[in-house]
XYZ file of C-alpha atoms in Angstrom:
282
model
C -37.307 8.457 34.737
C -38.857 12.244 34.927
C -41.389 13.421 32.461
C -39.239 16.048 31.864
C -36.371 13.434 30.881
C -39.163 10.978 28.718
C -40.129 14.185 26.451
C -36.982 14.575 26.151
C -35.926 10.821 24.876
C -39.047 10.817 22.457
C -37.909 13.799 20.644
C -36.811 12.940 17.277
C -35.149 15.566 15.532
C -31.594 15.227 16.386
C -30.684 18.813 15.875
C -33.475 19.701 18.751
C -32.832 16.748 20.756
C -29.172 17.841 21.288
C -30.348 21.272 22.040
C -32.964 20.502 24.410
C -30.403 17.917 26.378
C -27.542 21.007 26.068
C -29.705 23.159 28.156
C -31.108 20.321 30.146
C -28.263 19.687 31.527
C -26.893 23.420 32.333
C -30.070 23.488 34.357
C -29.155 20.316 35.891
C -25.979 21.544 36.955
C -27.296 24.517 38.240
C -29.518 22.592 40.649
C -26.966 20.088 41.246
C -24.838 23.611 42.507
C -27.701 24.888 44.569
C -28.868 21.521 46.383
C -24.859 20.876 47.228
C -24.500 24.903 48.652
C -27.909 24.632 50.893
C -26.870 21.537 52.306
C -24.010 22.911 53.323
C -25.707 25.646 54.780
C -28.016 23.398 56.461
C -25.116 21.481 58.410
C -23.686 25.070 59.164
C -26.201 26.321 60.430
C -27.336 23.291 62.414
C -23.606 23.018 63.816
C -23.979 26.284 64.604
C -26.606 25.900 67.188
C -24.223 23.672 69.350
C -25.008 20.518 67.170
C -22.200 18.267 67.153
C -21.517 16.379 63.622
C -22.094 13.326 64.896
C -25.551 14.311 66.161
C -26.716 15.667 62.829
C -25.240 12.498 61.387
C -27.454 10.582 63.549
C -30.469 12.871 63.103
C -30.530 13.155 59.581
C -29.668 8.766 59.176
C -25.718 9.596 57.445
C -22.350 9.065 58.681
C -20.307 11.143 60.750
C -18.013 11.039 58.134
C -20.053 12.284 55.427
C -21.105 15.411 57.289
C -17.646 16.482 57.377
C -17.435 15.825 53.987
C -20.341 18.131 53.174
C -19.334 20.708 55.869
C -15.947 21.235 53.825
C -16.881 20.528 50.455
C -18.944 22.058 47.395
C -20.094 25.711 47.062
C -19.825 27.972 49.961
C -23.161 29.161 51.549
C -22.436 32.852 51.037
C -22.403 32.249 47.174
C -26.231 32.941 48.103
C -25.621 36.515 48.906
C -24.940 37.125 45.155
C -27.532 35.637 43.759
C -28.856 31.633 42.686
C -27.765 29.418 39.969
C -26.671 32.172 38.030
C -25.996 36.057 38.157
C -26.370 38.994 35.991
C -23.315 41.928 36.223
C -24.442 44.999 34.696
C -22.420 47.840 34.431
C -23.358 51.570 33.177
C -22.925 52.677 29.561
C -21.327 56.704 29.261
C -21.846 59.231 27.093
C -18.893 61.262 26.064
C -19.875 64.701 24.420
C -16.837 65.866 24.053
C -16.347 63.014 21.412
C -20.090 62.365 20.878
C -19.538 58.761 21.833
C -20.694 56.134 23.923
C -17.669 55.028 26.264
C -17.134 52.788 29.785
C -15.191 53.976 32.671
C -12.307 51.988 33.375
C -13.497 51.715 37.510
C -16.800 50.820 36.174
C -15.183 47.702 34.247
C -12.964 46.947 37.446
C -16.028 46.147 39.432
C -17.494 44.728 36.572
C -14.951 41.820 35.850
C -14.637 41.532 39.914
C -18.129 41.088 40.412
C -17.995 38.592 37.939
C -14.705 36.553 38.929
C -15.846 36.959 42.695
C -19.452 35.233 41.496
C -17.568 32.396 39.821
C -15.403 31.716 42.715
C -19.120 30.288 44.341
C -20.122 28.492 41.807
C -22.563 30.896 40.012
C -23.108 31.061 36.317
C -22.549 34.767 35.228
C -23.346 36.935 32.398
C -22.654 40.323 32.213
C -24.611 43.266 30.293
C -24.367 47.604 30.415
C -27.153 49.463 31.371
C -27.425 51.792 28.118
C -27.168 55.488 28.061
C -30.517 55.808 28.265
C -30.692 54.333 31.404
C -33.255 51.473 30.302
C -33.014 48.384 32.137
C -35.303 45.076 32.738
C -34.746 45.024 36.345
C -37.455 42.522 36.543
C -35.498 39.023 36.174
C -33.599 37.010 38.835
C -29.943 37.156 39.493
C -29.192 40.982 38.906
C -26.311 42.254 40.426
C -26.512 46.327 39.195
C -23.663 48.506 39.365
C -25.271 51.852 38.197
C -26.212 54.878 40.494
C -29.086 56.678 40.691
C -28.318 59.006 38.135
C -27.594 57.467 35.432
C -30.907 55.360 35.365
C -34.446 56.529 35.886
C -35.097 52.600 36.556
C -32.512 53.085 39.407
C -33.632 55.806 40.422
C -37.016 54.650 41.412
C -35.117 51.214 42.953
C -33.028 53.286 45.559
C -36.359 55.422 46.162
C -37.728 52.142 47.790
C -34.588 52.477 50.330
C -36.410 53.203 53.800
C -33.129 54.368 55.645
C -30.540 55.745 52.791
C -31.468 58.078 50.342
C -29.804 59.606 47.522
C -30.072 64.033 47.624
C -28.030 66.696 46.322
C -26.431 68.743 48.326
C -27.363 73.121 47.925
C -23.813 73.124 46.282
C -24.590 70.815 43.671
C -22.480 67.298 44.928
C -24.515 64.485 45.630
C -24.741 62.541 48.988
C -25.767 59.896 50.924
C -28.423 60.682 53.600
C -28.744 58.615 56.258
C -32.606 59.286 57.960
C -31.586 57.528 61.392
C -28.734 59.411 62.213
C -29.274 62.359 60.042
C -25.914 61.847 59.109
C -24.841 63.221 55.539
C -22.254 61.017 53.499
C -20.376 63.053 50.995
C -17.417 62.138 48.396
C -13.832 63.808 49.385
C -13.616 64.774 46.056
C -16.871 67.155 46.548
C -15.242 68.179 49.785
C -12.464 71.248 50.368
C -9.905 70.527 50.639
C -10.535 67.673 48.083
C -9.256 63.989 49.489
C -8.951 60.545 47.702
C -12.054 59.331 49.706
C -15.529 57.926 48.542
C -18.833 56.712 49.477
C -20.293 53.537 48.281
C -24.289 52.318 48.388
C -24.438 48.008 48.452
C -28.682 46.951 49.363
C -30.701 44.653 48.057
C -34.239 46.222 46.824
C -36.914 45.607 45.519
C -37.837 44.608 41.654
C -40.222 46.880 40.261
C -42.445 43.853 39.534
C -42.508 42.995 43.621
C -41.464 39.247 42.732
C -37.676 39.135 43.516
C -35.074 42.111 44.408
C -31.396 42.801 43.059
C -28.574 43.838 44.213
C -27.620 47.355 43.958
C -23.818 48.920 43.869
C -23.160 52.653 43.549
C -20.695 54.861 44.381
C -21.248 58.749 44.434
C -18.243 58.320 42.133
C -16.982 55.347 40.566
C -14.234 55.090 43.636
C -17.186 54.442 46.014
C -18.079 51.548 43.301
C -14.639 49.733 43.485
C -14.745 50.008 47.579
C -18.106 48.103 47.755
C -16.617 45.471 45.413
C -13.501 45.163 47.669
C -15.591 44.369 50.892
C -17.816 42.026 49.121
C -14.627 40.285 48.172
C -13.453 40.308 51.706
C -16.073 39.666 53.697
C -18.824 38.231 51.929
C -18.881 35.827 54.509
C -19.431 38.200 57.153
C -22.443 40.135 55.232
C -24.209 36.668 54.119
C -24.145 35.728 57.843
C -26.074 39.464 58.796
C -28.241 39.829 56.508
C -28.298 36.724 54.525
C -31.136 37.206 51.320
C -32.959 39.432 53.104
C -33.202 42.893 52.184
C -31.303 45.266 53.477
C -28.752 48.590 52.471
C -25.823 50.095 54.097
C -22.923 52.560 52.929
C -19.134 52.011 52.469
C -16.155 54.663 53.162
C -13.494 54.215 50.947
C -10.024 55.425 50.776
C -8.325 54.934 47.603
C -5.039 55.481 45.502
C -5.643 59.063 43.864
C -3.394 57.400 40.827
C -4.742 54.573 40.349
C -8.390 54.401 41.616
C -7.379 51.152 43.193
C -9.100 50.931 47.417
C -6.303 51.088 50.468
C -9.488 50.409 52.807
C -13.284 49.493 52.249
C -15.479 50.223 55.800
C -18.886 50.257 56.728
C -20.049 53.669 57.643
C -23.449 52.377 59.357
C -25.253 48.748 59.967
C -26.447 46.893 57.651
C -30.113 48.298 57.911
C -32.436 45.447 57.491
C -35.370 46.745 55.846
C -39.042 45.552 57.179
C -40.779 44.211 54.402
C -45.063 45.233 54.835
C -47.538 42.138 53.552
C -50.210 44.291 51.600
């Protein structure tokens, strides 16, 4: 028996004791998720580097028959990509002045709920939140998956300033862009462009917290378009990104065509590599 599980026994209020055993075993659970998704990983990856089952079976003292079972069973490595245990969605707040209310765009609660479903597909606990119109966010916690561009947050803002490779500028006719510093290449939104087309640009990375313990992943589109095409490819080939960049940190940009109707993506591609960024010990 665990400390953690005698303290636990030797509690006497009942009301308490079922609370503290509640979240106890959500935390449990959690764990129980995380140790069953990185030993999958682990056989993956081992298999991967021309391992046969049998020889990790024999290496690692279980049957043959049980690393198949791990191989194809429990949570999916690229859950990881997302975030651990569980995951934070947040999704911008508007401000409508015309009405002098606080409103959400409807693309911005697409991603939202995808994010979210998408998440719980891997096993991952989710909450979701809005960054307010003020912009004001606690970036500083684990598990933060932010859909919010740079300009609706000044706590944003200073994330995607920590981008070495992609950086967020207006253009000298007022549209923002995308500027990529190793081509020189200049994304910008069809609907900025003339003629106007249903096409967008979307930001995915993973930066740094402001606190330097953790990072988050960041989602933008220079409209909300761009937004809904990130969400698309992390839905299709999560896989494929996990296996690239895994946790590390990294950014890259999406083109996206979409349905001028509806909002809704036809295609989702990467418009450069997924730039790794170098991280500096200080």
């Amino acid at each position: 028996m665990s400390d953690e599980l005698r303290r636990i026994v030797a509690i006497d209020d009942p009301y308490l004791l079922l609370r503290e055993v509640t979240t106890r075993l959500a935390d449990a659970q959690q764990e129980v998720t995380e140790l069953a998704r990185l030993r999958r990983r682990v056989v993956q990856d081992l298999h991967a580097q021309g391992l046969s089952y049998a020889q990790i079976a024999a290496k690692a003292g279980l049957s043959r028959g049980r690393i198949h079972q791990i191989r194809h069973t429990g949570p999916a490595p690229e859950g990881a990509f997302l975030g651990r245990g569980s995951v934070t969605v947040a999704t911008p707040l508007r401000r409508d002045d015309e009405r002098g209310r606080t409103v959400v765009a409807v693309d911005d609660v697409s991603s939202g709920k995808r994010l979210e479903g998408l998440a719980r597909s891997y096993g991952l606990d989710v909450t979701s939140e809005h960054v307010p119109v003020t912009g004001a966010i606690d970036l500083d916690r684990d598990g933060l998956v932010v859909v919010c561009g740079p300009r609706m947050s000044q706590e944003m803002w200073d994330t995607y300033a920590q981008d070495p490779v992609l950086a967020w500028e207006r253009a000298e006719d007022g549209p923002w862009t995308v500027v990529d510093r190793k081509t020189g290449l200049v994304h910008r939104s069809g609907q900025d462009s003339a003629p106007a087309r249903p096409y967008d640009v979307g930001y995915l990375g993973r930066l740094p917290r402001p606190d330097g313990q953790g990072t988050l992943l960041a989602i933008a589109g220079i409209h909300t378009q761009g937004s809904l095409g990130v969400v698309q490819l992390l839905t299709n080939d999560l896989n494929t990104l996990w296996g690239q960049v895994g946790d590390q940190r990294f950014s890259t940009l999406v083109g996206v065509e979409y349905d001028p109707d509806t909002s809704e993506p036809l295609s989702a591609e990467l418009l450069c590599p997924l730039y790794r960024h170098e991280v500096t010990s200080v």
